[in-house]
Coordinates of C-alpha atoms and ligand atoms in Angstrom, one line a residue:
X1 CA 23.0 10.2 -29.1
X2 CA 20.4 9.1 -31.7
X3 CA 22.6 6.2 -33.0
X4 CA 21.4 3.7 -30.4
X5 CA 17.8 5.0 -30.6
X6 CA 17.3 4.0 -34.2
X7 CA 15.6 0.4 -33.7
X8 CA 13.8 -1.5 -30.9
X9 CA 16.7 -3.9 -30.5
X10 CA 19.4 -1.1 -30.1
X11 CA 16.9 0.5 -27.6
X12 CA 16.8 -2.6 -26.1
X13 CA 20.6 -3.0 -25.5
X14 CA 20.7 0.2 -23.8
X15 CA 17.6 0.2 -21.9
X16 CA 18.6 1.0 -18.1
X17 CA 15.4 -0.1 -16.2
X18 CA 12.9 -2.9 -16.5
X19 CA 9.6 -3.3 -15.2
X20 CA 7.7 -6.6 -15.1
X21 CA 5.0 -8.4 -13.4
X22 CA 7.2 -9.5 -10.7
X23 CA 7.7 -6.0 -9.5
X24 CA 4.2 -5.2 -8.8
X25 CA 1.8 -5.7 -5.7
X26 CA -2.1 -5.6 -6.2
X27 CA -4.0 -3.9 -3.5
X28 CA -7.3 -5.6 -2.7
X29 CA -10.3 -4.6 -0.7
X30 CA -12.0 -7.2 1.6
X31 CA -15.4 -7.0 3.1
X32 CA -17.5 -9.0 5.4
X33 CA -20.8 -10.7 3.9
X34 CA -20.9 -13.0 1.3
X35 CA -21.4 -12.9 -2.7
X36 CA -20.1 -9.3 -2.6
X37 CA -18.3 -7.8 -5.7
X38 CA -19.0 -4.2 -5.3
X39 CA -17.3 -1.9 -7.8
X40 CA -15.9 1.4 -6.5
X41 CA -17.1 4.3 -8.6
X42 CA -14.0 6.5 -8.7
X43 CA -11.7 3.5 -9.3
X44 CA -13.1 1.7 -12.4
X45 CA -12.0 -1.9 -12.3
X46 CA -11.4 -1.9 -8.5
X47 CA -14.1 -3.7 -6.3
X48 CA -14.7 -4.5 -2.7
X49 CA -14.9 -8.2 -2.4
X50 CA -16.3 -10.6 0.2
X51 CA -14.0 -13.6 1.1
X52 CA -14.8 -16.1 -1.6
X53 CA -14.9 -13.5 -4.3
X54 CA -11.6 -12.0 -3.0
X55 CA -10.2 -15.7 -3.2
X56 CA -11.2 -15.8 -6.9
X57 CA -9.8 -12.4 -7.8
X58 CA -6.5 -13.1 -6.1
X59 CA -6.4 -16.3 -8.2
X60 CA -6.7 -14.1 -11.2
X61 CA -3.9 -11.7 -10.0
X62 CA -1.7 -14.6 -9.4
X63 CA -2.5 -16.0 -12.9
X64 CA -1.4 -12.6 -14.3
X65 CA 1.9 -13.0 -12.6
X66 CA 1.7 -10.6 -9.9
X67 CA 3.4 -12.3 -6.9
X68 CA 1.8 -10.3 -4.0
X69 CA -1.4 -8.7 -2.7
X70 CA -2.0 -6.1 -0.2
X71 CA -5.2 -6.4 1.8
X72 CA -7.3 -3.7 3.4
X73 CA -10.2 -4.6 5.4
X74 CA -13.6 -3.0 5.4
X75 CA -15.2 -4.1 8.8
X76 CA -19.0 -4.7 9.5
X77 CA -18.7 -2.3 12.5
X78 CA -16.5 0.2 13.9
X79 CA -15.8 1.4 17.3
X80 CA -13.8 4.2 19.2
X81 CA -10.7 1.8 19.7
X82 CA -10.8 0.3 16.2
X83 CA -11.1 -3.1 17.9
X84 CA -12.1 -4.9 14.5
X85 CA -8.6 -4.5 13.4
X86 CA -7.1 -6.8 16.0
X87 CA -9.8 -9.1 16.2
X88 CA -8.6 -12.7 15.5
X89 CA -11.9 -13.3 13.6
X90 CA -11.8 -9.9 11.6
X91 CA -12.2 -9.6 8.3
X92 CA -8.6 -9.4 7.3
X93 CA -7.6 -12.0 9.5
X94 CA -10.2 -14.4 7.9
X95 CA -9.2 -13.4 4.5
X96 CA -5.5 -14.1 5.0
X97 CA -6.5 -17.6 6.1
X98 CA -8.7 -18.3 2.9
X99 CA -5.8 -16.8 0.8
X100 CA -3.3 -19.0 2.2
X101 CA -5.5 -22.2 2.1
X102 CA -6.4 -21.5 -1.7
X103 CA -3.2 -19.8 -3.0
X104 CA -0.3 -21.1 -1.1
X105 CA 2.4 -19.3 -3.2
X106 CA 0.9 -15.7 -3.1
X107 CA 2.7 -13.3 -0.8
X108 CA 0.0 -12.0 1.3
X109 CA 0.9 -8.5 2.6
X110 CA -1.7 -6.9 5.2
X111 CA -2.2 -3.0 5.6
X112 CA -2.0 -2.4 9.4
X113 CA -3.9 0.7 10.3
X114 CA -7.0 1.6 12.4
X115 CA -8.6 4.3 10.3
X116 CA -11.1 1.9 8.7
X117 CA -12.1 0.3 12.0
X118 CA -12.7 3.5 14.0
X119 CA -15.8 5.5 14.2
X120 CA -13.9 8.8 14.0
X121 CA -11.9 7.6 11.1
X122 CA -8.4 8.7 12.6
X123 CA -5.5 6.2 12.2
X124 CA -5.2 5.7 15.8
X125 CA -6.8 6.1 19.5
X126 CA -8.1 9.5 20.0
X127 CA -7.6 11.2 23.6
X128 CA -8.5 15.0 24.0
X129 CA -8.9 15.6 20.4
X130 CA -5.5 14.1 19.4
X131 CA -4.3 10.8 18.2
X132 CA -2.4 9.3 21.0
X133 CA 0.9 7.9 19.8
X134 CA 1.8 5.2 22.3
X135 CA -1.7 3.8 22.9
X136 CA -2.2 3.5 19.1
X137 CA 1.3 1.8 18.7
X138 CA 0.1 -1.0 21.3
X139 CA -3.2 -1.3 19.3
X140 CA -1.3 -1.5 16.1
X141 CA 1.1 -3.9 17.4
X142 CA -1.7 -6.3 18.4
X143 CA -3.0 -5.9 14.9
X144 CA 0.2 -6.8 13.3
X145 CA 0.5 -9.9 15.6
X146 CA -2.9 -11.0 14.9
X147 CA -2.4 -10.8 11.1
X148 CA 0.9 -12.7 11.4
X149 CA -0.9 -15.4 13.3
X150 CA -3.5 -15.7 10.7
X151 CA -0.5 -16.3 8.1
X152 CA 0.2 -12.9 6.7
X153 CA 3.9 -13.0 5.1
X154 CA 4.3 -9.3 5.4
X155 CA 2.6 -6.6 7.7
X156 CA 2.7 -3.2 6.4
X157 CA 2.0 -0.3 9.2
X158 CA 0.5 2.8 7.3
X159 CA -0.5 4.7 10.3
X160 CA 2.6 7.0 10.7
X161 CA 2.8 6.8 14.3
X162 CA 6.3 7.2 16.2
X163 CA 8.0 3.9 17.1
X164 CA 5.4 1.6 15.7
X165 CA 8.1 -0.5 13.5
X166 CA 10.1 -1.2 16.6
X167 CA 7.3 -2.3 18.6
X168 CA 5.7 -4.4 16.0
X169 CA 9.2 -6.2 15.2
X170 CA 9.8 -6.8 19.0
X171 CA 6.3 -8.2 19.7
X172 CA 6.3 -10.2 16.3
X173 CA 9.7 -11.9 17.6
X174 CA 8.3 -12.3 21.2
X175 CA 5.2 -13.9 19.9
X176 CA 6.9 -16.6 17.7
X177 CA 6.8 -14.7 14.3
X178 CA 10.5 -14.1 13.5
X179 CA 10.0 -14.6 10.0
X180 CA 7.0 -12.3 9.4
X181 CA 8.5 -9.2 7.5
X182 CA 7.6 -5.5 7.8
X183 CA 7.2 -3.1 4.8
X184 CA 6.8 0.2 6.8
X185 CA 5.1 3.1 5.0
X186 CA 8.1 5.1 6.0
X187 CA 7.3 8.2 4.0
X188 CA 3.5 8.5 3.9
X189 CA 2.4 12.0 2.8
X190 CA -0.7 13.9 3.8
X191 CA -1.9 13.7 0.5
X192 CA -5.0 14.8 -1.4
X193 CA -4.4 11.8 -3.6
X194 CA -6.1 9.4 -1.2
X195 CA -9.7 10.7 -1.7
X196 CA -11.1 7.5 -3.9
X197 CA -9.4 5.1 -1.4
X198 CA -11.0 6.6 1.6
X199 CA -14.4 6.4 -0.1
X200 CA -13.6 2.8 -1.0
X201 CA -12.5 1.9 2.4
X202 CA -14.9 4.2 4.2
X203 CA -12.0 5.6 6.4
X204 CA -12.0 9.2 5.8
X205 CA -11.8 11.1 9.2
X206 CA -15.1 12.4 10.4
X207 CA -13.3 15.7 11.7
X208 CA -10.2 17.1 10.9
X209 CA -7.3 15.6 8.8
X210 CA -4.2 13.4 9.1
X211 CA -1.6 16.1 9.0
X212 CA -0.7 15.5 12.8
X213 CA 0.9 12.3 11.7
X214 CA 1.4 12.1 8.0
X215 CA 4.1 13.9 6.4
X216 CA 3.9 17.5 4.8
X217 CA 4.2 17.3 1.0
X218 CA 6.7 20.1 1.3
X219 CA 9.2 18.1 2.9
X220 CA 11.9 15.5 1.9
X221 CA 14.7 15.7 4.3
X222 CA 12.1 14.5 6.8
X223 CA 11.2 11.5 4.6
X224 CA 14.8 10.5 4.7
X225 CA 14.9 10.8 8.6
X226 CA 11.7 8.7 8.9
X227 CA 13.2 6.1 6.4
X228 CA 16.3 5.8 8.6
X229 CA 14.4 5.6 11.8
X230 CA 12.2 2.7 10.3
X231 CA 15.2 0.7 9.3
X232 CA 16.9 1.1 12.7
X233 CA 13.6 -0.3 14.3
X234 CA 13.7 -3.3 12.0
X235 CA 11.8 -2.4 8.8
X236 CA 12.6 -5.0 6.0
X237 CA 11.5 -2.6 3.2
X238 CA 10.5 1.0 3.0
X239 CA 7.4 2.4 1.2
X240 CA 7.1 5.9 -0.4
X241 CA 3.3 7.1 -1.0
X242 CA 2.1 8.6 -3.2
X243 CA 4.3 7.9 -6.1
X244 CA 4.1 10.2 -9.1
X245 CA 4.5 13.4 -7.4
X246 CA 7.1 12.1 -4.9
X247 CA 9.7 10.3 -7.1
X248 CA 12.4 12.7 -5.8
X249 CA 11.6 11.0 -2.5
X250 CA 11.7 7.5 -3.9
X251 CA 15.2 8.4 -5.1
X252 CA 16.6 10.0 -2.0
X253 CA 15.3 7.2 0.3
X254 CA 16.9 4.8 -2.1
X255 CA 20.2 6.4 -2.3
X256 CA 20.3 7.2 1.4
X257 CA 19.4 3.8 2.7
X258 CA 20.1 1.2 0.0
X259 CA 17.2 -0.6 1.3
X260 CA 14.3 -2.2 -0.8
X261 CA 12.0 0.5 -1.7
X262 CA 8.4 0.4 -2.6
X263 CA 6.4 3.2 -4.6
X264 CA 2.7 3.3 -3.8
X265 CA 0.7 4.5 -7.0
X266 CA -2.3 5.6 -5.0
X267 CA -5.9 5.6 -5.7
X268 CA -6.0 9.3 -6.9
X269 CA -3.2 8.4 -9.3
X270 CA -5.1 5.5 -10.7
X271 CA -8.4 7.7 -11.0
X272 CA -6.7 10.2 -12.8
X273 CA -5.2 7.7 -15.4
X274 CA -8.4 5.9 -15.6
X275 CA -10.6 9.1 -16.1
X276 CA -8.1 10.4 -18.9
X277 CA -8.2 7.0 -20.5
X278 CA -11.9 6.8 -20.6
X279 CA -12.2 10.1 -22.3
X280 CA -9.9 9.1 -24.8
X281 CA -7.3 11.8 -23.7
X282 CA -4.4 9.4 -23.2
X283 CA -3.2 6.1 -24.2
X284 CA -3.9 4.1 -21.2
X285 CA -1.4 1.1 -21.7
X286 CA 1.4 3.5 -22.7
X287 CA 0.7 6.1 -19.8
X288 CA 0.4 3.3 -17.2
X289 CA 3.7 1.5 -18.5
X290 CA 5.4 4.7 -18.4
X291 CA 4.1 5.7 -14.8
X292 CA 5.4 2.4 -13.6
X293 CA 8.9 2.4 -15.2
X294 CA 9.4 5.8 -13.9
X295 CA 8.9 4.6 -10.3
X296 CA 11.6 1.9 -11.1
X297 CA 13.9 4.3 -12.8
X298 CA 13.6 6.9 -9.5
X299 CA 14.7 3.7 -7.5
X300 CA 11.8 1.7 -6.5
X301 CA 12.3 -2.0 -6.4
X302 CA 8.6 -2.7 -6.6
X303 CA 5.3 -0.7 -7.0
X304 CA 1.9 -1.1 -5.4
X305 CA -0.6 -0.3 -8.0
X306 CA -4.3 -0.8 -8.6
X307 CA -3.1 -1.4 -12.1
X308 CA -1.1 -4.5 -11.0
X309 CA -3.2 -7.1 -12.5
X310 CA -4.0 -5.1 -15.8
X311 CA -0.4 -4.0 -16.3
X312 CA 1.0 -7.3 -15.6
X313 CA -0.6 -8.7 -18.6
X314 CA 0.8 -5.8 -20.6
X315 CA 4.3 -6.1 -19.3
X316 CA 4.7 -9.9 -19.1
Ligands
PBG401 C1 -4.8 3.7 5.7 C2 -4.3 4.0 4.3 C3 -4.7 5.0 3.4 C4 -4.1 4.5 2.1 C5 -3.4 3.2 2.3 N1 -3.7 3.1 3.7 C6 -5.6 6.0 3.5 C7 -5.1 7.3 4.2 O1 -3.9 7.4 4.8 O2 -6.0 8.0 4.2 C8 -4.3 5.3 0.9 C9 -4.2 4.3 -0.5 C10 -4.6 4.9 -1.6 O3 -5.2 6.1 -1.6 O4 -4.5 4.2 -2.6 N2 -4.0 4.8 6.5

């Protein structure tokens, strides 16, 4: 086996998987106000930006060769029904318009969820102590429509309610947005690796957890069923999240569906890599490249990563 491993040229000939900047998506946090670039402690290199600063950062992301950004909004006010999420003048809607005006070629994806907009921090509308599925689906659909109206290319529902992809697809079509695509977070696990994100987006549940709607880390048959359902309901691409500890799920979903699959290298994965690198315990560039190519090898067509801009410069 070693004959073809002897030189870089030989290794290049037999390399099975490539990763490049074209396979990456950069998540970005956008907040209200102006002049804001607020670093997130647990995620060195990641900040919350107000709109003008977001536009600038997105320009750097695009210049690095990353084709798409995924937007998360941090609103100035929250309420029980998460109404900031579907406000046509909400922070994400305004950011989408600004990005389209300034970077027309950049693919703009919006996260569709209520957790950063609700006072209780759950991903949907709470009734009698439980997240009400169908009311939430209505509110998520309104959110997706308002993102599409602002000019989002792709909406990405991350809430894990049942039936939301079908409802969003139907309403996008009804409202005149047949070209707006849906990347569904089809297999989103109830994971401890979202911790830094919840601080960044101020979206941690005030009480309880998300196990009533996110997947149990012990299951993968269930992930495949979720993926099939989302495809039937009209998803254009499927996301598995987190990435590193769920590459078996990436592989199963890809093999089972043949659909475009994304892996999301989440905040906790990023924080671990950054922390180890800062201590000199791993070679950051090598470890990050390995983590990204591994997602591709498992079957992911593209990878959402907080490293996207930095890694794009390493990968070309
Ligand atoms: C919103 C959402 C979360 C993430 C993406 N969308 C948080 C959660 O479910 O708690 C996590 C992303 C990350 O950790 O990088 N529902």
